[in-house]
mmCIF file of C-alpha atoms in Angstrom:
data_model
loop_
_atom_site.group_PDB
_atom_site.id
_atom_site.type_symbol
_atom_site.label_atom_id
_atom_site.label_comp_id
_atom_site.label_asym_id
_atom_site.label_seq_id
_atom_site.Cartn_x
_atom_site.Cartn_y
_atom_site.Cartn_z
ATOM 1 C CA MET A 286 43.226 255.500 198.997
ATOM 2 C CA LYS A 287 44.265 253.394 196.134
ATOM 3 C CA ILE A 288 48.049 252.081 195.737
ATOM 4 C CA GLY A 289 49.120 249.972 192.768
ATOM 5 C CA ILE A 290 52.730 247.700 193.443
ATOM 6 C CA VAL A 291 53.685 246.542 190.023
ATOM 7 C CA GLY A 292 55.974 243.608 190.796
ATOM 8 C CA SER A 293 55.060 241.046 193.484
ATOM 9 C CA GLY A 294 58.475 239.772 194.448
ATOM 10 C CA PHE A 295 60.280 240.027 198.304
ATOM 11 C CA VAL A 296 60.057 243.889 197.942
ATOM 12 C CA GLY A 297 56.881 244.657 196.567
ATOM 13 C CA SER A 298 54.827 242.168 198.918
ATOM 14 C CA THR A 299 56.883 243.226 201.942
ATOM 15 C CA ALA A 300 56.151 247.029 201.234
ATOM 16 C CA CYS A 301 52.210 246.487 201.162
ATOM 17 C CA TYR A 302 52.438 244.093 204.138
ATOM 18 C CA ALA A 303 54.068 247.299 205.909
ATOM 19 C CA MET A 304 51.789 249.868 204.353
ATOM 20 C CA VAL A 305 48.541 247.377 205.754
ATOM 21 C CA LEU A 306 50.002 247.040 209.273
ATOM 22 C CA GLN A 307 50.285 250.759 209.391
ATOM 23 C CA GLY A 308 47.410 251.357 207.947
ATOM 24 C CA VAL A 309 48.704 253.500 204.839
ATOM 25 C CA GLY A 310 46.334 253.243 202.183
ATOM 26 C CA SER A 311 42.905 251.526 202.298
ATOM 27 C CA GLU A 312 42.890 249.395 198.348
ATOM 28 C CA PHE A 313 46.125 247.395 196.932
ATOM 29 C CA VAL A 314 46.424 246.091 193.641
ATOM 30 C CA LEU A 315 49.459 243.957 193.245
ATOM 31 C CA VAL A 316 50.080 243.210 189.556
ATOM 32 C CA ASP A 317 52.624 240.703 188.468
ATOM 33 C CA LEU A 318 53.733 238.666 185.626
ATOM 34 C CA ASN A 319 53.596 235.705 187.589
ATOM 35 C CA ARG A 320 49.709 236.019 188.574
ATOM 36 C CA ASN A 321 49.629 233.307 190.800
ATOM 37 C CA LEU A 322 52.300 234.562 192.791
ATOM 38 C CA ALA A 323 50.498 238.083 192.906
ATOM 39 C CA GLU A 324 47.218 236.357 194.441
ATOM 40 C CA ALA A 325 49.194 234.235 196.745
ATOM 41 C CA HIS A 326 51.013 237.053 198.149
ATOM 42 C CA ALA A 327 47.690 239.109 198.343
ATOM 43 C CA GLN A 328 45.489 236.418 200.251
ATOM 44 C CA ASP A 329 48.115 236.122 202.405
ATOM 45 C CA ILE A 330 48.162 239.901 202.888
ATOM 46 C CA LEU A 331 44.599 240.569 203.269
ATOM 47 C CA HIS A 332 44.309 237.732 205.971
ATOM 48 C CA ALA A 333 46.440 240.063 207.924
ATOM 49 C CA THR A 334 43.955 242.981 207.910
ATOM 50 C CA PRO A 335 41.915 241.683 210.659
ATOM 51 C CA PHE A 336 45.136 242.092 213.274
ATOM 52 C CA SER A 337 45.696 245.356 211.647
ATOM 53 C CA HIS A 338 43.974 247.866 209.642
ATOM 54 C CA PRO A 339 41.078 247.336 207.192
ATOM 55 C CA ALA A 340 42.215 247.160 203.561
ATOM 56 C CA ARG A 341 41.423 245.694 200.057
ATOM 57 C CA VAL A 342 43.862 243.472 199.154
ATOM 58 C CA ARG A 343 43.662 242.120 195.453
ATOM 59 C CA ALA A 344 46.098 240.956 192.591
ATOM 60 C CA GLY A 345 45.266 242.385 189.308
ATOM 61 C CA SER A 346 46.497 243.483 185.755
ATOM 62 C CA TYR A 347 47.511 246.975 184.756
ATOM 63 C CA GLU A 348 43.770 247.906 183.873
ATOM 64 C CA ASP A 349 43.165 248.050 187.737
ATOM 65 C CA LEU A 350 45.804 250.187 188.607
ATOM 66 C CA VAL A 351 43.067 253.229 187.078
ATOM 67 C CA GLY A 352 42.424 255.656 189.761
ATOM 68 C CA ALA A 353 45.396 254.587 191.775
ATOM 69 C CA GLU A 354 47.186 257.538 193.778
ATOM 70 C CA ILE A 355 50.596 256.363 193.634
ATOM 71 C CA VAL A 356 52.021 253.374 191.906
ATOM 72 C CA ILE A 357 55.167 251.334 193.127
ATOM 73 C CA ILE A 358 57.334 249.611 190.632
ATOM 74 C CA THR A 359 59.455 247.039 192.109
ATOM 75 C CA ALA A 360 59.419 244.962 188.908
ATOM 76 C CA GLY A 361 62.947 243.682 187.992
ATOM 77 C CA VAL A 362 65.615 241.246 187.743
ATOM 78 C CA ALA A 363 67.271 240.506 191.735
ATOM 79 C CA GLN A 364 70.294 241.678 192.626
ATOM 80 C CA LYS A 365 72.612 238.618 192.500
ATOM 81 C CA PRO A 366 75.778 238.087 195.646
ATOM 82 C CA ASN A 367 78.748 240.127 194.575
ATOM 83 C CA GLU A 368 76.634 241.733 191.715
ATOM 84 C CA THR A 369 76.682 245.768 192.181
ATOM 85 C CA ARG A 370 73.332 247.905 191.485
ATOM 86 C CA LEU A 371 74.777 249.101 188.315
ATOM 87 C CA GLN A 372 75.180 245.695 186.595
ATOM 88 C CA LEU A 373 71.716 245.527 187.079
ATOM 89 C CA LEU A 374 71.010 248.065 184.633
ATOM 90 C CA GLU A 375 70.447 246.915 181.071
ATOM 91 C CA ARG A 376 68.474 244.041 181.994
ATOM 92 C CA ASN A 377 66.165 246.233 184.246
ATOM 93 C CA ALA A 378 66.102 249.217 181.515
ATOM 94 C CA GLN A 379 64.316 246.539 179.510
ATOM 95 C CA VAL A 380 62.118 245.541 181.691
ATOM 96 C CA PHE A 381 61.062 249.381 182.379
ATOM 97 C CA GLU A 382 60.461 249.858 178.901
ATOM 98 C CA GLU A 383 57.488 247.288 179.022
ATOM 99 C CA VAL A 384 56.559 248.129 182.389
ATOM 100 C CA VAL A 385 56.145 251.922 182.800
ATOM 101 C CA PRO A 386 54.248 252.715 179.703
ATOM 102 C CA GLN A 387 51.554 249.895 180.886
ATOM 103 C CA VAL A 388 51.519 251.731 184.029
ATOM 104 C CA THR A 389 50.866 255.305 182.690
ATOM 105 C CA ARG A 390 48.182 254.296 180.238
ATOM 106 C CA PHE A 391 45.953 253.237 183.061
ATOM 107 C CA ALA A 392 47.459 255.408 186.489
ATOM 108 C CA LYS A 393 47.414 258.375 184.245
ATOM 109 C CA ASP A 394 47.433 260.442 187.356
ATOM 110 C CA ALA A 395 49.590 258.666 189.871
ATOM 111 C CA ILE A 396 52.795 259.454 191.289
ATOM 112 C CA LEU A 397 55.307 256.955 190.182
ATOM 113 C CA LEU A 398 57.157 255.450 193.159
ATOM 114 C CA VAL A 399 60.478 253.236 191.851
ATOM 115 C CA ALA A 400 62.608 250.769 193.921
ATOM 116 C CA THR A 401 63.900 248.716 191.338
ATOM 117 C CA ASN A 402 67.871 248.614 191.592
ATOM 118 C CA PRO A 403 69.994 250.808 190.150
ATOM 119 C CA VAL A 404 67.180 252.925 191.399
ATOM 120 C CA ASP A 405 68.825 256.348 190.628
ATOM 121 C CA ILE A 406 69.257 255.275 187.080
ATOM 122 C CA MET A 407 65.704 253.329 186.895
ATOM 123 C CA THR A 408 63.838 256.530 188.470
ATOM 124 C CA GLN A 409 65.681 258.305 185.511
ATOM 125 C CA VAL A 410 64.541 256.049 183.001
ATOM 126 C CA ALA A 411 61.215 255.873 184.518
ATOM 127 C CA THR A 412 61.076 259.602 184.064
ATOM 128 C CA LYS A 413 61.606 259.697 180.509
ATOM 129 C CA LEU A 414 59.287 256.927 179.615
ATOM 130 C CA SER A 415 56.417 258.051 181.515
ATOM 131 C CA GLY A 416 56.741 261.747 180.075
ATOM 132 C CA LEU A 417 55.761 262.661 183.692
ATOM 133 C CA PRO A 418 57.228 265.980 185.471
ATOM 134 C CA ALA A 419 60.298 264.696 187.595
ATOM 135 C CA GLU A 420 58.511 265.914 190.806
ATOM 136 C CA ARG A 421 56.335 262.959 189.856
ATOM 137 C CA VAL A 422 58.473 260.097 189.537
ATOM 138 C CA ILE A 423 60.735 259.465 192.709
ATOM 139 C CA GLY A 424 62.668 256.681 193.280
ATOM 140 C CA THR A 425 63.591 255.311 197.120
ATOM 141 C CA GLY A 426 66.705 256.499 196.436
ATOM 142 C CA THR A 427 68.785 256.524 199.521
ATOM 143 C CA ILE A 428 66.327 256.634 202.138
ATOM 144 C CA LEU A 429 67.203 253.140 203.557
ATOM 145 C CA ASP A 430 71.037 254.186 203.488
ATOM 146 C CA THR A 431 69.903 257.286 205.731
ATOM 147 C CA ALA A 432 68.083 255.361 207.963
ATOM 148 C CA ARG A 433 71.242 252.520 208.520
ATOM 149 C CA PHE A 434 73.492 255.825 208.789
ATOM 150 C CA ARG A 435 71.068 256.743 211.491
ATOM 151 C CA ALA A 436 70.834 253.469 213.244
ATOM 152 C CA LEU A 437 74.672 252.556 213.508
ATOM 153 C CA LEU A 438 75.314 256.195 214.860
ATOM 154 C CA GLY A 439 72.574 256.060 217.259
ATOM 155 C CA GLU A 440 73.905 252.588 218.386
ATOM 156 C CA TYR A 441 77.389 253.811 218.712
ATOM 157 C CA LEU A 442 76.076 256.950 220.435
ATOM 158 C CA GLY A 443 73.403 255.445 222.513
ATOM 159 C CA VAL A 444 70.622 257.699 221.700
ATOM 160 C CA SER A 445 67.536 256.946 219.737
ATOM 161 C CA PRO A 446 68.088 256.679 215.715
ATOM 162 C CA GLN A 447 64.837 259.142 215.622
ATOM 163 C CA SER A 448 67.023 261.385 217.523
ATOM 164 C CA VAL A 449 69.476 261.473 215.114
ATOM 165 C CA HIS A 450 69.592 264.064 211.591
ATOM 166 C CA ALA A 451 72.206 262.748 208.924
ATOM 167 C CA TYR A 452 72.047 262.129 205.547
ATOM 168 C CA VAL A 453 73.165 259.862 203.047
ATOM 169 C CA LEU A 454 73.429 261.615 199.614
ATOM 170 C CA GLY A 455 74.355 260.730 195.836
ATOM 171 C CA GLU A 456 73.853 257.150 194.365
ATOM 172 C CA HIS A 457 72.097 254.378 196.226
ATOM 173 C CA GLY A 458 74.922 252.139 195.831
ATOM 174 C CA ASP A 459 79.063 251.867 196.161
ATOM 175 C CA SER A 460 79.574 255.586 195.248
ATOM 176 C CA GLU A 461 77.166 257.124 197.834
ATOM 177 C CA VAL A 462 78.082 260.275 200.101
ATOM 178 C CA LEU A 463 77.818 259.848 204.174
ATOM 179 C CA VAL A 464 77.187 263.703 205.152
ATOM 180 C CA TRP A 465 79.357 263.726 208.335
ATOM 181 C CA THR A 466 79.700 267.564 208.499
ATOM 182 C CA GLU A 467 75.990 267.914 208.899
ATOM 183 C CA ALA A 468 75.175 264.725 211.346
ATOM 184 C CA ARG A 469 73.869 265.635 214.359
ATOM 185 C CA VAL A 470 71.484 264.390 217.464
ATOM 186 C CA GLY A 471 69.497 267.162 219.053
ATOM 187 C CA GLY A 472 70.661 269.875 217.389
ATOM 188 C CA VAL A 473 74.454 268.975 218.537
ATOM 189 C CA SER A 474 76.888 267.695 216.042
ATOM 190 C CA VAL A 475 77.630 264.368 216.756
ATOM 191 C CA PHE A 476 81.288 264.904 216.997
ATOM 192 C CA ASP A 477 80.712 267.239 219.969
ATOM 193 C CA LEU A 478 78.161 264.727 221.483
ATOM 194 C CA ALA A 479 80.541 261.774 220.885
ATOM 195 C CA LYS A 480 83.362 263.832 223.099
ATOM 196 C CA GLN A 481 80.796 264.910 225.562
ATOM 197 C CA ILE A 482 80.057 261.418 226.459
ATOM 198 C CA GLY A 483 83.818 259.929 226.112
ATOM 199 C CA LYS A 484 83.178 257.951 222.635
ATOM 200 C CA PRO A 485 84.958 260.413 220.547
ATOM 201 C CA ILE A 486 84.503 259.578 216.326
ATOM 202 C CA ASP A 487 87.890 258.999 215.049
ATOM 203 C CA ASP A 488 88.950 257.813 211.504
ATOM 204 C CA GLY A 489 88.532 254.164 212.572
ATOM 205 C CA VAL A 490 84.728 254.354 213.722
ATOM 206 C CA ARG A 491 83.883 256.739 210.626
ATOM 207 C CA GLN A 492 84.963 253.780 208.486
ATOM 208 C CA ARG A 493 83.743 251.067 210.437
ATOM 209 C CA ILE A 494 79.967 252.834 209.985
ATOM 210 C CA ASP A 495 80.560 254.130 206.604
ATOM 211 C CA GLU A 496 81.501 250.306 205.562
ATOM 212 C CA SER A 497 78.605 249.089 207.532
ATOM 213 C CA VAL A 498 76.037 251.806 205.700
ATOM 214 C CA ARG A 499 77.723 251.726 202.293
ATOM 215 C CA PHE A 500 77.921 247.824 201.743
ATOM 216 C CA ALA A 501 75.073 246.718 203.987
ATOM 217 C CA ALA A 502 72.941 245.224 200.937
ATOM 218 C CA TYR A 503 75.941 242.822 200.167
ATOM 219 C CA LYS A 504 76.193 241.297 203.502
ATOM 220 C CA ILE A 505 72.042 240.993 203.848
ATOM 221 C CA ILE A 506 71.827 239.558 200.076
ATOM 222 C CA GLU A 507 75.158 237.177 200.615
ATOM 223 C CA GLY A 508 73.060 235.819 204.130
ATOM 224 C CA LYS A 509 69.347 235.424 202.678
ATOM 225 C CA GLY A 510 69.349 235.982 198.929
ATOM 226 C CA ALA A 511 67.866 239.158 198.977
ATOM 227 C CA THR A 512 67.185 242.903 201.400
ATOM 228 C CA TYR A 513 63.402 243.744 201.622
ATOM 229 C CA PHE A 514 62.554 244.430 205.451
ATOM 230 C CA GLY A 515 64.327 247.543 205.439
ATOM 231 C CA ILE A 516 63.207 248.903 202.313
ATOM 232 C CA GLY A 517 59.609 247.584 202.504
ATOM 233 C CA ALA A 518 59.978 250.083 205.664
ATOM 234 C CA GLY A 519 61.341 252.785 203.295
ATOM 235 C CA ILE A 520 58.460 252.502 200.638
ATOM 236 C CA THR A 521 55.671 253.116 203.414
ATOM 237 C CA ARG A 522 57.670 255.519 204.871
ATOM 238 C CA ILE A 523 57.798 257.923 201.630
ATOM 239 C CA VAL A 524 54.019 256.492 200.713
ATOM 240 C CA LYS A 525 52.798 257.763 204.145
ATOM 241 C CA ALA A 526 54.374 261.247 203.237
ATOM 242 C CA ILE A 527 52.614 261.508 200.097
ATOM 243 C CA LEU A 528 49.240 260.581 200.795
ATOM 244 C CA ASN A 529 49.056 262.565 204.229
ATOM 245 C CA ASP A 530 50.784 265.510 202.247
ATOM 246 C CA GLU A 531 53.559 265.448 205.363
ATOM 247 C CA LYS A 532 56.002 268.158 203.897
ATOM 248 C CA ALA A 533 58.183 265.898 205.563
ATOM 249 C CA VAL A 534 62.037 265.804 204.818
ATOM 250 C CA LEU A 535 63.448 262.684 202.966
ATOM 251 C CA THR A 536 66.479 261.525 201.187
ATOM 252 C CA VAL A 537 64.717 260.061 198.053
ATOM 253 C CA SER A 538 65.940 260.145 194.073
ATOM 254 C CA ALA A 539 64.608 262.216 191.557
ATOM 255 C CA LEU A 540 65.934 263.518 188.422
ATOM 256 C CA ASN A 541 67.882 266.905 188.716
ATOM 257 C CA GLU A 542 68.740 269.507 186.541
ATOM 258 C CA GLU A 543 72.068 269.783 187.740
ATOM 259 C CA VAL A 544 74.154 268.365 190.579
ATOM 260 C CA GLU A 545 77.964 269.707 191.279
ATOM 261 C CA GLY A 546 78.082 270.521 187.382
ATOM 262 C CA VAL A 547 76.799 267.272 185.901
ATOM 263 C CA THR A 548 73.795 267.868 184.484
ATOM 264 C CA GLU A 549 70.323 265.802 183.844
ATOM 265 C CA VAL A 550 71.151 263.140 186.465
ATOM 266 C CA ALA A 551 69.035 261.281 188.868
ATOM 267 C CA LEU A 552 70.238 260.335 192.552
ATOM 268 C CA SER A 553 69.189 261.370 196.232
ATOM 269 C CA LEU A 554 68.982 264.857 197.658
ATOM 270 C CA PRO A 555 66.989 265.877 200.934
ATOM 271 C CA ARG A 556 63.294 266.502 199.317
ATOM 272 C CA ILE A 557 60.274 267.878 200.837
ATOM 273 C CA LEU A 558 57.660 265.257 199.963
ATOM 274 C CA GLY A 559 53.895 265.898 200.196
ATOM 275 C CA ARG A 560 50.544 265.412 198.249
ATOM 276 C CA GLY A 561 51.998 266.329 194.614
ATOM 277 C CA GLY A 562 55.098 264.416 195.136
ATOM 278 C CA ILE A 563 58.033 266.132 195.644
ATOM 279 C CA GLU A 564 57.630 269.858 196.393
ATOM 280 C CA ALA A 565 61.225 270.984 197.089
ATOM 281 C CA THR A 566 64.840 270.045 197.110
ATOM 282 C CA LEU A 567 67.130 271.406 199.805
ATOM 283 C CA SER A 568 70.450 272.194 199.775
ATOM 284 C CA VAL A 569 72.860 270.697 202.393
ATOM 285 C CA LYS A 570 76.119 272.068 203.621
ATOM 286 C CA LEU A 571 78.784 270.123 202.513
ATOM 287 C CA SER A 572 82.556 270.102 202.908
ATOM 288 C CA ASP A 573 85.055 270.263 200.040
ATOM 289 C CA GLU A 574 85.918 266.578 200.316
ATOM 290 C CA GLU A 575 81.787 265.610 200.459
ATOM 291 C CA ARG A 576 81.248 267.912 197.697
ATOM 292 C CA TRP A 577 83.682 266.478 195.728
ATOM 293 C CA ALA A 578 82.468 262.444 196.208
ATOM 294 C CA LEU A 579 79.050 263.885 195.193
ATOM 295 C CA LYS A 580 79.903 264.608 191.716
ATOM 296 C CA GLU A 581 81.918 261.645 191.535
ATOM 297 C CA SER A 582 78.571 259.780 192.428
ATOM 298 C CA ALA A 583 76.935 262.020 189.923
ATOM 299 C CA GLU A 584 79.410 261.471 187.409
ATOM 300 C CA ILE A 585 78.964 257.923 187.608
ATOM 301 C CA LEU A 586 75.485 257.739 187.431
ATOM 302 C CA LYS A 587 75.638 259.781 184.164
ATOM 303 C CA GLN A 588 78.206 257.478 182.751
ATOM 304 C CA SER A 589 76.167 254.518 183.589
ATOM 305 C CA LEU A 590 72.894 255.906 181.662
ATOM 306 C CA ALA A 591 74.826 257.036 178.604
ATOM 307 C CA ARG A 592 75.590 253.464 178.211
ATOM 308 C CA ILE A 593 71.977 252.213 177.459
ATOM 309 C CA GLY A 594 71.270 255.661 175.275
ATOM 310 C CA TYR A 595 69.384 257.344 178.192
#
């Protein structure tokens, strides 16, 4: 199974490394404006294959994407300290106007997986530029935010995050919506479980977890300049779900006809992923407050997109 990665920086190279370690895919082509960077990462990752899984890893050009089943787009300018994801919009939209037509020219049947920020808007831009149906242009969306939410809930409650079922919806960014009303552990409401173990979730706990999820990227970027381990793992999870036709439910971004009255906007909702891409989008029971917040998130994304004529 051939996977293309356009953009060989921190995120692209980390995703490739994570996929090789987990045995997701058998051939990887790294494409980057900086060919030396792509070749260096390809060689370094290839040298890890004797310790993990057999795979071909090489640098290439857009022409080498022919036959790829998934093309991951991480190309774009990096987010600076104290810069919001939405402030990246205009610069990365220009990058996509060059990258996406080249990808679809040579990888006509590939599913596009967008990881460039602001990822929801870039997913919508990629959908328009590619001409592909919405189910075949997927953004990493809030998969990482959802993982952060589950990890922090698990840590607070003293349970494995893999047993926590909770979602973050909307924008992958400041307006994202943590869905507390449906957060559960083993089918039990997190609020009920918290009372049972004597660790109630009061407003202060909710605020701490919310801020730790919502603003995690800023803290990480301040400390080391970029985030890449978490999203690299998230990309790997999405690719695995698609290639293995898992029918897994993941919070990823895609163009929606309508969300809470806002039309034609890309944002994250729980979606079933399989071999063809997005197979269905699930409806989540929300409180009035959460529903209002999701609508506000959709409106923010819609307004930002309009600023660049999309």
